[in-house]
CSV table of C-alpha atoms in Angstrom, one decimal:
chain,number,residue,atom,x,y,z
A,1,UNK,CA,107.2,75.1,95.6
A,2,UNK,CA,103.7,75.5,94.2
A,3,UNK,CA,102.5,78.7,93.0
A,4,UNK,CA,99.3,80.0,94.5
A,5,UNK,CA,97.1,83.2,93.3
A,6,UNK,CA,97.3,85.6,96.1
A,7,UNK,CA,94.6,88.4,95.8
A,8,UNK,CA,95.6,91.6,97.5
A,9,UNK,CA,93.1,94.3,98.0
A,10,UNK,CA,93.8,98.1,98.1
A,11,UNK,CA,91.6,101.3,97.9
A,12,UNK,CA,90.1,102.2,94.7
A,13,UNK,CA,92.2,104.3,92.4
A,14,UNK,CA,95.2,103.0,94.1
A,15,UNK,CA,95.8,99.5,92.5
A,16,UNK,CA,98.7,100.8,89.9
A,17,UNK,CA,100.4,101.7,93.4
A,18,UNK,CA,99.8,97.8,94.6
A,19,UNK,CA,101.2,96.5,91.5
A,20,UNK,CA,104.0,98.2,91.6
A,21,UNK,CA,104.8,97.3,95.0
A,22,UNK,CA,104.2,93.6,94.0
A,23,UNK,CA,106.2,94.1,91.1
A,24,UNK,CA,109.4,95.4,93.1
A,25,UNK,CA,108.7,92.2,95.3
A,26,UNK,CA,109.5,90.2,92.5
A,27,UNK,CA,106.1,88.3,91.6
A,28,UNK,CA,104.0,88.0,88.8
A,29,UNK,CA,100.7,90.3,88.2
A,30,UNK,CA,97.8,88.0,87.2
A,31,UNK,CA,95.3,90.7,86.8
A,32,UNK,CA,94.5,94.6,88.2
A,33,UNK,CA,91.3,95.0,89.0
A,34,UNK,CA,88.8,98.0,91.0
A,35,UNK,CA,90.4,97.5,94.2
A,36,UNK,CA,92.5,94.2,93.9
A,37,UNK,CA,95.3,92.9,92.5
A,38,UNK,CA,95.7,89.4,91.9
A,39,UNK,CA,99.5,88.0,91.6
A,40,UNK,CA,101.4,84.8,91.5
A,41,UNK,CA,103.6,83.5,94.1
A,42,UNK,CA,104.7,80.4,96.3
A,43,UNK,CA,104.5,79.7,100.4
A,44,UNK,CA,107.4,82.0,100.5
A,45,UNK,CA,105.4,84.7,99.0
A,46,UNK,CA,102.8,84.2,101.4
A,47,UNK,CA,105.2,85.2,104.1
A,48,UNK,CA,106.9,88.5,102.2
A,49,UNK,CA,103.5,90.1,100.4
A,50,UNK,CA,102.6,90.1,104.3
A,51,UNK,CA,105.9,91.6,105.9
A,52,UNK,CA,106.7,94.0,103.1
A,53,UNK,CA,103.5,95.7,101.3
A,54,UNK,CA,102.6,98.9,102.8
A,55,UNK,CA,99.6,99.7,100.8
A,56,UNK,CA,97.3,96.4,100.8
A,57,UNK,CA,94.9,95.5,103.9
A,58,UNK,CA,95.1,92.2,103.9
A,59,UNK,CA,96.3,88.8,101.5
A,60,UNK,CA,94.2,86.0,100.3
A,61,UNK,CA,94.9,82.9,99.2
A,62,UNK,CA,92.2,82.2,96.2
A,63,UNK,CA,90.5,79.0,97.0
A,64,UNK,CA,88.5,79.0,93.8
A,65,UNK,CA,86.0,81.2,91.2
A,66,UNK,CA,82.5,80.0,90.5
A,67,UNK,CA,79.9,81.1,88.7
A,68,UNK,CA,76.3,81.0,90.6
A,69,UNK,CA,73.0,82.5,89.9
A,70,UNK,CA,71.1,80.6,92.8
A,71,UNK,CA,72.0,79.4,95.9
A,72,UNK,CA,71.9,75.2,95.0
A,73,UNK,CA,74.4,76.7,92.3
A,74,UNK,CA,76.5,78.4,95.2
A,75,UNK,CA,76.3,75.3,97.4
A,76,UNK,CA,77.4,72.4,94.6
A,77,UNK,CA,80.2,74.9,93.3
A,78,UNK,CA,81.2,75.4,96.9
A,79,UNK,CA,81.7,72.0,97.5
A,80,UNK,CA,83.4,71.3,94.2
A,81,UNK,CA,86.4,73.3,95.4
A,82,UNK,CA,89.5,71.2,96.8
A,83,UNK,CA,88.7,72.6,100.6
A,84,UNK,CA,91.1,69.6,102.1
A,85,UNK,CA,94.0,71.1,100.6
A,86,UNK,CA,93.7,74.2,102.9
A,87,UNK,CA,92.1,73.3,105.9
A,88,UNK,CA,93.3,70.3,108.2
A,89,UNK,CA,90.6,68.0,109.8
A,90,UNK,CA,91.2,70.6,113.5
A,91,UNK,CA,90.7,73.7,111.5
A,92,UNK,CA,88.4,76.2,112.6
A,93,UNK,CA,87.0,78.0,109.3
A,94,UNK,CA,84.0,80.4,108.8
A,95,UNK,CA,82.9,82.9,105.9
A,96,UNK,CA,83.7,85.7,107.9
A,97,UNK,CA,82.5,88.3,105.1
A,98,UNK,CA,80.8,88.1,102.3
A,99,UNK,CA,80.0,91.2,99.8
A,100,UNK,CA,77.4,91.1,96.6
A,101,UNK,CA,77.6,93.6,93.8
A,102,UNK,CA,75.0,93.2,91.3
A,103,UNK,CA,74.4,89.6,91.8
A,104,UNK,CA,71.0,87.4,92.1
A,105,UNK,CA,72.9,86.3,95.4
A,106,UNK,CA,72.5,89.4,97.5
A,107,UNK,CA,72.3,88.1,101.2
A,108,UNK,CA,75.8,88.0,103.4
A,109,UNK,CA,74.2,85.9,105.9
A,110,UNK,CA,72.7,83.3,103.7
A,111,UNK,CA,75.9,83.1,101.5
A,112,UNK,CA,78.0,82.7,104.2
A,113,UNK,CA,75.7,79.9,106.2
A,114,UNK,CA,75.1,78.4,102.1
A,115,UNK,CA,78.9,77.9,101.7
A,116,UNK,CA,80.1,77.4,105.5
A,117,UNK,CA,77.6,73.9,105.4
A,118,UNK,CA,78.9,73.0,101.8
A,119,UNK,CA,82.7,73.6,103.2
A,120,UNK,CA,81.5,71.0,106.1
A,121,UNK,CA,80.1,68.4,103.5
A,122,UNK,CA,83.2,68.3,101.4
A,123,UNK,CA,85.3,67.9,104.2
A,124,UNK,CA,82.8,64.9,105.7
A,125,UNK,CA,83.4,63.1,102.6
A,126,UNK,CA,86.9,63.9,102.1
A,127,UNK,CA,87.8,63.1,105.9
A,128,UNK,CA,85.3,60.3,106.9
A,129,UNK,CA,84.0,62.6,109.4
A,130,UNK,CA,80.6,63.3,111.1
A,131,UNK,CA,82.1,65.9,113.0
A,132,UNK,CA,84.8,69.0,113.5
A,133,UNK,CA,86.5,69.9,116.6
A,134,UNK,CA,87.9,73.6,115.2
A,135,UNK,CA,89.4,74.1,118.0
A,136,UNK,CA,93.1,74.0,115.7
A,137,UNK,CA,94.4,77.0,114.1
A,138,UNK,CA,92.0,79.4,111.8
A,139,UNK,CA,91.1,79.6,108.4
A,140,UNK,CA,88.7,82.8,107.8
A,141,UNK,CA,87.1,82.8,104.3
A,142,UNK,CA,87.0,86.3,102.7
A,143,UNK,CA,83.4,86.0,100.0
A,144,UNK,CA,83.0,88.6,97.0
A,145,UNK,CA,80.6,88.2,94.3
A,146,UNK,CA,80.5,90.6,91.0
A,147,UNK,CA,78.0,90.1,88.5
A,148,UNK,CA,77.5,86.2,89.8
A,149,UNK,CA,81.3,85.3,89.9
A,150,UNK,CA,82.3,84.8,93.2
A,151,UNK,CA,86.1,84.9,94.4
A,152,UNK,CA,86.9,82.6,97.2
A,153,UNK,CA,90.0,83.4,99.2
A,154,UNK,CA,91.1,82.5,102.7
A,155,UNK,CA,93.0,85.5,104.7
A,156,UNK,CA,96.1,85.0,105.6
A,157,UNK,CA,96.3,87.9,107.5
A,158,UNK,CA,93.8,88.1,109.9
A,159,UNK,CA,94.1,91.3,111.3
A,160,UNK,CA,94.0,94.3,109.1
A,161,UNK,CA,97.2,95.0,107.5
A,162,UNK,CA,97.1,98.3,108.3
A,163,UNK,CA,97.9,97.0,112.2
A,164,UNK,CA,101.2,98.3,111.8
A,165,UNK,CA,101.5,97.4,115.6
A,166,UNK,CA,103.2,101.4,116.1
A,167,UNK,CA,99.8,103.2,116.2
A,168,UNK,CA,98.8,102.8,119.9
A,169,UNK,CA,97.0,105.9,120.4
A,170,UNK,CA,95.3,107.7,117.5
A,171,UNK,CA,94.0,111.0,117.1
A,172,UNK,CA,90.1,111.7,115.7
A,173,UNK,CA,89.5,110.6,112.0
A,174,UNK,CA,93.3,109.1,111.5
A,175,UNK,CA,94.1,108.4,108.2
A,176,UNK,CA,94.8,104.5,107.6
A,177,UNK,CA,98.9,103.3,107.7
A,178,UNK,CA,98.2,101.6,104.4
A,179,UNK,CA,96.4,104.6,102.3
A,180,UNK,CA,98.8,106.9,104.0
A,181,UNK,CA,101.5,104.6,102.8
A,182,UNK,CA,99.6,104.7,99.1
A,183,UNK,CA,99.7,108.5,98.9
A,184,UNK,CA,103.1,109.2,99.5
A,185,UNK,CA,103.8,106.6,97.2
A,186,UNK,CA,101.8,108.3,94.3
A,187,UNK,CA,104.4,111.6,95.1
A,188,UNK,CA,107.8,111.7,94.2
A,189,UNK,CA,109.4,111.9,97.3
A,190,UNK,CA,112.3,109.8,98.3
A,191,UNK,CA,113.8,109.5,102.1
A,192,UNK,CA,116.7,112.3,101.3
A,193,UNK,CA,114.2,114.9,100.7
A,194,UNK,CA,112.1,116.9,103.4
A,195,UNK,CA,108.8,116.3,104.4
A,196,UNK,CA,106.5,118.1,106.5
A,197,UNK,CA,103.1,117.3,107.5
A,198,UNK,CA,101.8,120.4,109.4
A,199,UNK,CA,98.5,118.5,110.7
A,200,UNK,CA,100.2,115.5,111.4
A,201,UNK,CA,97.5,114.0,114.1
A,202,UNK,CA,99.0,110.5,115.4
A,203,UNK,CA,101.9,110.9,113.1
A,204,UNK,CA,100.9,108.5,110.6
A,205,UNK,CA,102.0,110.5,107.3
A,206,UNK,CA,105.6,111.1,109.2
A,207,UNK,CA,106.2,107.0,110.4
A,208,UNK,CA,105.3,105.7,107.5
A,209,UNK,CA,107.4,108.0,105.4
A,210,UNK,CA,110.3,107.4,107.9
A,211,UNK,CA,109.9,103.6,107.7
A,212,UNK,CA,110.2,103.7,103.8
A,213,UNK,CA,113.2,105.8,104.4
A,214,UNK,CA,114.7,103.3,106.4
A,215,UNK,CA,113.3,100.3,104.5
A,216,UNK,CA,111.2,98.8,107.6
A,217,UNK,CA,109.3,96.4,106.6
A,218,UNK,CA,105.6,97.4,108.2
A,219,UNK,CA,104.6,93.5,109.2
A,220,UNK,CA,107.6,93.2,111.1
A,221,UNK,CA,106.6,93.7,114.3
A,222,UNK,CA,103.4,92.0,114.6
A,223,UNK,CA,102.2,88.5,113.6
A,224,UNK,CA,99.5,86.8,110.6
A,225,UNK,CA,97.1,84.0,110.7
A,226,UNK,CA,98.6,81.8,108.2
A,227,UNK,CA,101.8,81.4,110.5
A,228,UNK,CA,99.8,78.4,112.3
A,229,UNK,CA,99.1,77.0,108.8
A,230,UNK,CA,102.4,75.3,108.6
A,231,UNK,CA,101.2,72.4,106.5
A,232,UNK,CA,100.8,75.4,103.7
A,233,UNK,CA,103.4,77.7,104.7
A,234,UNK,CA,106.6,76.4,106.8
A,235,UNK,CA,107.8,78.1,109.4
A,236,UNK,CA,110.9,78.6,107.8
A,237,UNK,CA,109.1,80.8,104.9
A,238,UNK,CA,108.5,83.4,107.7
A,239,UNK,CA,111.8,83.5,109.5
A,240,UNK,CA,113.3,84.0,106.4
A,241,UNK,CA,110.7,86.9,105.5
A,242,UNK,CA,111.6,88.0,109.0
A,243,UNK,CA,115.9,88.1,108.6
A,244,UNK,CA,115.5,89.2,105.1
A,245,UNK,CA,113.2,92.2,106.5
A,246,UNK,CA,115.9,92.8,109.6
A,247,UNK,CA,118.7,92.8,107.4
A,248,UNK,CA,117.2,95.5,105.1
A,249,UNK,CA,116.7,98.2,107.6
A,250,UNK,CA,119.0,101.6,107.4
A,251,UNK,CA,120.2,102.5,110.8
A,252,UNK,CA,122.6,105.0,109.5
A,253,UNK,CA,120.1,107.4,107.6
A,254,UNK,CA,119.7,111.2,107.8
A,255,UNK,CA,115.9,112.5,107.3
A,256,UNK,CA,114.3,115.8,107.3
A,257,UNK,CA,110.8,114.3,108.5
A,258,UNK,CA,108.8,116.9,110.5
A,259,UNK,CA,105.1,116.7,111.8
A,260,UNK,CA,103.6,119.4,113.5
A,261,UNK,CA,99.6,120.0,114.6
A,262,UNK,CA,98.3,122.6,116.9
A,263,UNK,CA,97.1,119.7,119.6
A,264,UNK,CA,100.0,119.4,122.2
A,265,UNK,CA,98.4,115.6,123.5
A,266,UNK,CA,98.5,114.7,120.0
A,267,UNK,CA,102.0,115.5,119.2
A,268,UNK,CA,102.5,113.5,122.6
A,269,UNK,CA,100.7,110.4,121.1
A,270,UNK,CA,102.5,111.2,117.8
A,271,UNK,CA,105.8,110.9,119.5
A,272,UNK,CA,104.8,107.4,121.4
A,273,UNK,CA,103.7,105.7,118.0
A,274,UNK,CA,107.2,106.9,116.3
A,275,UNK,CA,109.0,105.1,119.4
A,276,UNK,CA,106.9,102.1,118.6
A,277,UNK,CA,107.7,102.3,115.1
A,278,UNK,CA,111.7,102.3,115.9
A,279,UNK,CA,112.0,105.8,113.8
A,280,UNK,CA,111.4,108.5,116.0
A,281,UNK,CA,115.1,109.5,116.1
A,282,UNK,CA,114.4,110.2,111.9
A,283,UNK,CA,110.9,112.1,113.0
A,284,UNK,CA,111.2,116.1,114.6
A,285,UNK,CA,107.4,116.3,116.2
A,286,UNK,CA,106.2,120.0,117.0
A,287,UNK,CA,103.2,121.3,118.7
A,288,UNK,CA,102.7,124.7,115.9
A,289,UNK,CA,99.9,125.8,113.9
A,290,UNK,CA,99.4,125.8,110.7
A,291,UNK,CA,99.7,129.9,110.6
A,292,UNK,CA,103.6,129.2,111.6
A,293,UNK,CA,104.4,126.9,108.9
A,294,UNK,CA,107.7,127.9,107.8
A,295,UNK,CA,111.0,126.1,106.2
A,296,UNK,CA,114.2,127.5,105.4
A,297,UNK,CA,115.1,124.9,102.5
A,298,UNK,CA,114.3,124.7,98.7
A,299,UNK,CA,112.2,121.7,97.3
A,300,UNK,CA,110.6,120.0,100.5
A,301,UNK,CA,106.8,118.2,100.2
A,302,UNK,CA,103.9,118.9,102.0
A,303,UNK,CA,102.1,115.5,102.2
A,304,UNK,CA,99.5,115.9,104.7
A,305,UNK,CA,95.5,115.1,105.9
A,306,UNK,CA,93.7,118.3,107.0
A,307,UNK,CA,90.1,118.9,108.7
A,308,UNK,CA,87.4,117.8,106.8
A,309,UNK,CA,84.9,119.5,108.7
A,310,UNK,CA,83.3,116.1,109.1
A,311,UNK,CA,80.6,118.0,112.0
A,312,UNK,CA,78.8,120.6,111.0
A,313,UNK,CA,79.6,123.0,113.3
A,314,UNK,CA,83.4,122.9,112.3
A,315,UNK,CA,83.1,123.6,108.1
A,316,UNK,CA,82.8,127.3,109.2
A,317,UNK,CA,86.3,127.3,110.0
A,318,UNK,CA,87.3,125.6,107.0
A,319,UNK,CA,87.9,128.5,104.4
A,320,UNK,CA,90.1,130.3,106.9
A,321,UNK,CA,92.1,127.0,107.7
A,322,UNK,CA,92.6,126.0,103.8
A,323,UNK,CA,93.4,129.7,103.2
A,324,UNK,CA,96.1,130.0,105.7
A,325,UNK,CA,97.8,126.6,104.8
A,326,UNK,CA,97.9,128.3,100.8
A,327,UNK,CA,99.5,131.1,102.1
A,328,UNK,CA,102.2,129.3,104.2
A,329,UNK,CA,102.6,126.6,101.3
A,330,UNK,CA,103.2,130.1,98.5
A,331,UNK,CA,105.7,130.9,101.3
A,332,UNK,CA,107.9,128.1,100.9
A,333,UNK,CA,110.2,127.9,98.7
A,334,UNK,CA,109.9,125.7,94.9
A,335,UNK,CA,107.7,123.0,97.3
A,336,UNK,CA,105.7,120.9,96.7
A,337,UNK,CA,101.9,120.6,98.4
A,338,UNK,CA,99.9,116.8,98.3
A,339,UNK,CA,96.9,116.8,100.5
A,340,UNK,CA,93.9,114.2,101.0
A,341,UNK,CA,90.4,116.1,101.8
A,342,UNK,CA,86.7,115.6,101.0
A,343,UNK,CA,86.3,119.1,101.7
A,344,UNK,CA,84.5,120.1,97.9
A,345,UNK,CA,86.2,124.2,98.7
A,346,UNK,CA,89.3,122.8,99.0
A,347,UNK,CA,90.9,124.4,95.8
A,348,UNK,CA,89.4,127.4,95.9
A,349,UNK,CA,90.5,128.2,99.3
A,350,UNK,CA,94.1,127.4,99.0
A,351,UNK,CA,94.2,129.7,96.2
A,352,UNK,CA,95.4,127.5,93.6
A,353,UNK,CA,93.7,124.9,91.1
A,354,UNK,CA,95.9,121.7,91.8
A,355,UNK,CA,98.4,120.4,89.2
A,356,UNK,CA,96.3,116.8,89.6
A,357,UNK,CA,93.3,115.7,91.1
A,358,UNK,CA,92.6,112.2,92.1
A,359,UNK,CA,89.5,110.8,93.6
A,360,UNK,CA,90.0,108.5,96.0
A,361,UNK,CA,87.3,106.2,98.6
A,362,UNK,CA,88.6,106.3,102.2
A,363,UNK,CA,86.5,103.5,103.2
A,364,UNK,CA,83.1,104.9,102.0
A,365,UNK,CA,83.7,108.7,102.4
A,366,UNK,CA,84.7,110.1,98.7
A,367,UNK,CA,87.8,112.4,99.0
A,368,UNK,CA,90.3,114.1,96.6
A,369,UNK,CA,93.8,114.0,96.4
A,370,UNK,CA,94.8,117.5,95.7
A,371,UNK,CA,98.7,117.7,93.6
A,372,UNK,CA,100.8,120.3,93.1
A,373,UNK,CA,103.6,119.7,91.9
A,374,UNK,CA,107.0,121.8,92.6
A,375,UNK,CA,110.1,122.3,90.5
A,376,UNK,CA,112.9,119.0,90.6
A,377,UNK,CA,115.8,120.2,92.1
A,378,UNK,CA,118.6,120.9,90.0
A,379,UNK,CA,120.5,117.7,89.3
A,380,UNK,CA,124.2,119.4,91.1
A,381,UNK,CA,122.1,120.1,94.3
A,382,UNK,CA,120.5,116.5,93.9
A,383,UNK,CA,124.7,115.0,94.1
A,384,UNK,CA,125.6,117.3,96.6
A,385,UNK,CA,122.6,116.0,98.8
């Protein structure tokens, strides 16, 4: 099969997690860039990088790179690229976003009408055609220009990847599936160790740790755009994906997964997205506060997302909220404490200057993730378990 450069993006400071996932997948990294990997794979690939990566929000299939400093440049460069390779003479295809960073070619709207005309020429010439019905299946086009490069890649995805399909009904400010999937990723826990998340909201920190646990793929229960493109990607490539994904799952595992908050309709919700997700028998949901955070075993995690304070009116109740969780976390036992927050106070509340700190964009709101980092458990204890 041919071998295609797939481009998968990921929040920044999080692309050494996205090559490693890639990497376990089996393919071959290209290039890590801010915010984007770029790998190699075949049609098959297509199908797996969009069943099995947790932490990316969507794939793209790189059309082309071109340079262009004005917008006749952009056009003819446009239209250079081999457009009839991807999209059938039925296929409806748009620029559907288009981001500039320091580039002469600054407008979204004029590079996307710029290249959608130059896609149309190309495809006039190449199919003897005045004319497109698009009404056959869709071919996005994902736009980003750095410094007057410009990557071209159609999305294979459509929606986000972070559409798990489980998360139904979300809490305020929910953390993302895929950065949630990211941060637990960047801690050493492993699906025979406890976790708690004492602010758990819709449950995301507690599903997606259970579906790791139990090797769920997260695209398997919801659908892509590029399964209609069957002249690039067979049908077959995606049942296989599919079975493959099936087979993997762990019926027979025993977790410690616990997510409490003090909001008994979000625990509620919580619970309904874990029955979506097919692990709420691995998940124990609580309504408790964070004041009765408690757990009587040695070397669990707290992975978790507390209150901002994103309103005004709610950072006064900040320092006594970070204070208590430092207490309850000093309480537990040789734990270990990872928590997301763009509250600045964070560390001096909690009571402790984290072992790490790692800046980290959640969309465009700049947060930290706070480590601290617990003793191992002793390697006897570790067999026993």
């Amino acid at each position: 099969m041919e071998l295609y450069e797939l481009i998968a993006p990921c929040h920044f400071g999080l692309e050494a997690v996205m090559k490693r996932e890639i990497l376990d997948l089996g393919y071959e990294i290209e290039r890590v860039e801010d915010g984007k990997v770029t790998f190699l794979a075949d049609a098959e690939g297509i199908a797996y990088a969009n069943l099995f990566l947790r932490t990316t929000e969507r794939i793209l299939l790189k059309v082309g790179q071109v340079h262009a400093e004005t917008y006749d440049e952009l056009f003819e460069a446009t239209k250079a690229l081999p457009w009839e390779k991807f999209i059938p003479k039925n296929g409806k295809f748009w620029v559907t976003k288009a981001n500039s960073i320091k580039s002469k070619l600054f407008s979204p709207s004029d590079i996307q009408s710029i290249m959608k005309k130059a896609i149309v020429e190309r495809l006039k010439q190449v199919y003897h055609m005045e004319w497109f019905p698009e009404d056959g299946a869709q071919y996005p086009i994902r736009v980003s220009i750095l410094k007057d490069e410009v990557t071209i890649g159609l999305d294979t995805s459509g929606v986000s990847l972070h559409k798990r399909g489980y998360r139904k009904l979300t809490a305020k400010a929910p953390i993302t599936e895929t950065l949630a999937a990211a941060l637990i990723m960047l801690t050493p826990w492993k699906g025979d160790r406890i976790l708690v998340d004492p602010f758990c909201g819709s449950g995301t920190f507690p599903i997606e740790a259970a579906m790791m646990a139990a090797d769920i793929a997260p695209g398997l229960n919801r659908s892509f755009l590029a399964e209609q493109w069957t002249h690039l990607v067979p049908k077959k490539c995606w049942m296989d994906a599919a079975e493959d994904a099936r087979y993997r799952i762990r019926n027979d595992i025993e977790t410690d997964i616990q997510g409490f908050d003090i909001d008994g309709d979000v625990i509620k919700s919580a619970r309904e997205n874990a029955k979506l997700a097919g692990v709420d028998h691995l998940i124990h949901f609580q309504q408790r506060p964070v004041a009765e955070l408690s757990h009587p075993k040695k070397y669990g995690f707290l992975i978790t997302n507390p209150p901002y304070g994103e309103r005004l009116e709610d950072k006064k109740d900040l320092p006594a909220l970070y204070q208590t969780l430092g207490e309850r976390y000093r309480a537990l036992d040789s734990w270990s404490m990872y928590l997301i927050t763009s509250y600045e106070d964070a560390e001096r509340y909690l009571g402790k200057k984290a072992d790490k700190n790692r800046k980290i964009y959640n969309g465009m709101l700049k947060t930290y993730f706070y480590q601290y980092a617990g003793p191992k458990p002793p390697r006897r204890e570790k067999e026993q378990k």
